[in-house]
Short mmCIF file of C-alpha atoms in Angstrom, two decimals:
data_model
loop_
_atom_site.label_atom_id
_atom_site.label_comp_id
_atom_site.label_asym_id
_atom_site.label_seq_id
_atom_site.Cartn_x
_atom_site.Cartn_y
_atom_site.Cartn_z
CA MET A 130 -8.48 -3.84 6.65
CA ASP A 131 -10.79 -6.30 8.35
CA GLY A 132 -13.47 -5.14 5.89
CA ASP A 133 -12.98 -1.39 6.49
CA LYS A 134 -11.56 1.09 3.99
CA LEU A 135 -8.03 2.40 4.60
CA ALA A 136 -7.96 6.17 4.32
CA LEU A 137 -4.66 7.94 3.61
CA ALA A 138 -2.63 4.73 3.34
CA ILE A 139 0.55 4.45 1.27
CA ILE A 140 0.73 1.51 -1.16
CA HIS A 141 4.05 0.39 -2.68
CA PHE A 142 4.24 -1.94 -5.70
CA TYR A 143 7.42 -4.00 -6.33
CA PRO A 144 7.79 -6.21 -9.43
CA VAL A 145 7.94 -9.94 -8.53
CA ASP A 146 9.98 -10.89 -11.61
CA PRO A 147 13.66 -10.32 -10.75
CA LYS A 148 14.32 -9.65 -14.46
CA ALA A 149 11.76 -6.83 -14.50
CA ASP A 150 12.92 -3.24 -14.23
CA GLN A 151 12.78 -2.77 -10.44
CA SER A 152 12.15 0.94 -10.95
CA GLY A 153 8.95 -0.12 -12.76
CA GLY A 154 6.97 -0.39 -9.54
CA GLY A 155 5.47 2.57 -7.85
CA THR A 156 3.69 4.19 -4.97
CA ALA A 157 0.13 5.41 -4.54
CA ARG A 158 -1.85 6.99 -1.70
CA THR A 159 -5.44 6.11 -0.87
CA ASP A 160 -7.99 8.89 -0.54
CA GLU A 161 -10.41 9.35 2.37
CA THR A 162 -12.57 6.49 1.01
CA GLY A 163 -9.71 3.99 0.62
CA LYS A 164 -9.52 4.29 -3.17
CA PHE A 165 -6.38 5.08 -5.12
CA SER A 166 -5.31 5.56 -8.69
CA TYR A 167 -1.95 5.12 -10.30
CA GLY A 168 -0.97 7.09 -13.36
CA ASP A 169 -2.98 9.56 -15.36
CA GLU A 170 -6.13 8.53 -17.22
CA GLY A 171 -5.47 8.05 -20.90
CA SER A 172 -1.69 8.19 -20.56
CA LYS A 173 0.91 5.44 -20.35
CA SER A 174 1.94 6.41 -16.82
CA GLY A 175 0.37 3.49 -14.91
CA LEU A 176 2.00 0.31 -13.66
CA ALA A 177 3.51 -1.95 -16.31
CA ALA A 178 1.76 -5.28 -16.84
CA GLY A 179 3.07 -7.95 -14.48
CA GLU A 180 2.84 -9.27 -10.96
CA TYR A 181 3.74 -7.14 -7.96
CA LYS A 182 4.38 -7.63 -4.28
CA VAL A 183 2.47 -4.97 -2.39
CA LEU A 184 3.38 -3.17 0.84
CA VAL A 185 0.95 -0.97 2.75
CA SER A 186 1.47 1.59 5.50
CA GLN A 187 -0.96 3.86 7.33
CA THR A 188 0.02 6.43 9.94
CA LEU A 189 -2.47 7.31 12.66
CA VAL A 190 -1.97 10.48 14.68
CA ASN A 191 -4.15 10.56 17.77
CA GLY A 192 -6.19 7.69 16.34
CA ARG A 193 -6.94 9.32 12.96
CA PRO A 194 -5.40 8.58 9.54
CA SER A 195 -2.85 11.23 8.66
CA ILE A 196 -0.44 12.11 5.86
CA ALA A 197 1.71 13.79 8.50
CA GLY A 198 4.12 11.81 10.59
CA SER A 199 7.58 10.36 10.56
CA GLY A 200 7.21 7.72 7.88
CA GLY A 201 8.62 5.28 10.41
CA LYS A 202 11.66 7.38 11.38
CA LYS A 203 11.86 7.14 15.17
CA SER A 204 13.74 10.44 15.43
CA GLU A 205 10.83 12.27 13.72
CA LYS A 206 7.94 10.51 15.43
CA MET A 207 5.09 12.82 16.38
CA ALA A 208 3.26 12.68 19.70
CA GLY A 209 0.33 10.28 19.35
CA GLU A 210 1.68 8.72 16.12
CA ILE A 211 1.37 4.97 15.49
CA GLU A 212 1.62 2.67 12.48
CA ASN A 213 -1.76 1.03 11.93
CA ILE A 214 -0.77 -1.75 9.53
CA PRO A 215 0.57 -5.09 10.83
CA ASP A 216 4.27 -5.71 10.15
CA VAL A 217 3.53 -8.60 7.75
CA TYR A 218 2.12 -6.14 5.17
CA ARG A 219 5.01 -3.68 5.51
CA ASP A 220 7.93 -6.01 4.78
CA ILE A 221 8.83 -7.16 1.25
CA ASN A 222 9.93 -10.55 2.63
CA THR A 223 6.70 -11.31 4.51
CA THR A 224 3.88 -9.54 2.69
CA THR A 225 1.09 -11.78 1.48
CA LEU A 226 -0.32 -9.04 -0.73
CA THR A 227 0.15 -9.33 -4.48
CA ALA A 228 -1.40 -7.61 -7.47
CA LYS A 229 -1.58 -8.79 -11.06
CA VAL A 230 -1.67 -5.93 -13.53
CA GLY A 231 -2.75 -6.61 -17.07
CA LYS A 232 -2.69 -4.38 -20.09
CA ASP A 233 -6.24 -3.22 -19.43
CA SER A 234 -6.36 -3.57 -15.62
CA ARG A 235 -8.66 -1.05 -14.02
CA THR A 236 -9.22 -2.28 -10.48
CA ILE A 237 -7.05 -3.76 -7.74
CA THR A 238 -8.60 -4.81 -4.45
CA LEU A 239 -6.32 -5.45 -1.50
CA GLU A 240 -7.57 -7.27 1.58
CA LEU A 241 -5.64 -6.81 4.80
CA PHE A 242 -6.41 -8.38 8.14
CA LYS A 243 -5.35 -7.07 11.52
CA LYS A 244 -7.21 -9.84 13.27
CA LYS A 245 -6.05 -13.43 12.77
CA GLN A 246 -8.26 -15.33 10.32
#
């Protein structure tokens, strides 16, 4: 985001094609360096070829990325917990993030901006 890596972020993929199997999307988590993988190497467990809308979320607890937290549930919110990603990237109706996955896709780069461009 704004050129920095997103550690411990959750990434959701939703097929754009309404005729596509909507359970064919998926979720991944970035590591400490902002990288993620989906599926197991050499298996057929990755994302199906197609175009996806992408949602991203990152919880900060006391200013640090964390896998702990409420997941947005107000009743379970921890002290010092905030959502770090702007609302536009967390709503299926407003996200500007998309990913095209081909048969041999290996890399997806997502660029998010907190600051207005």
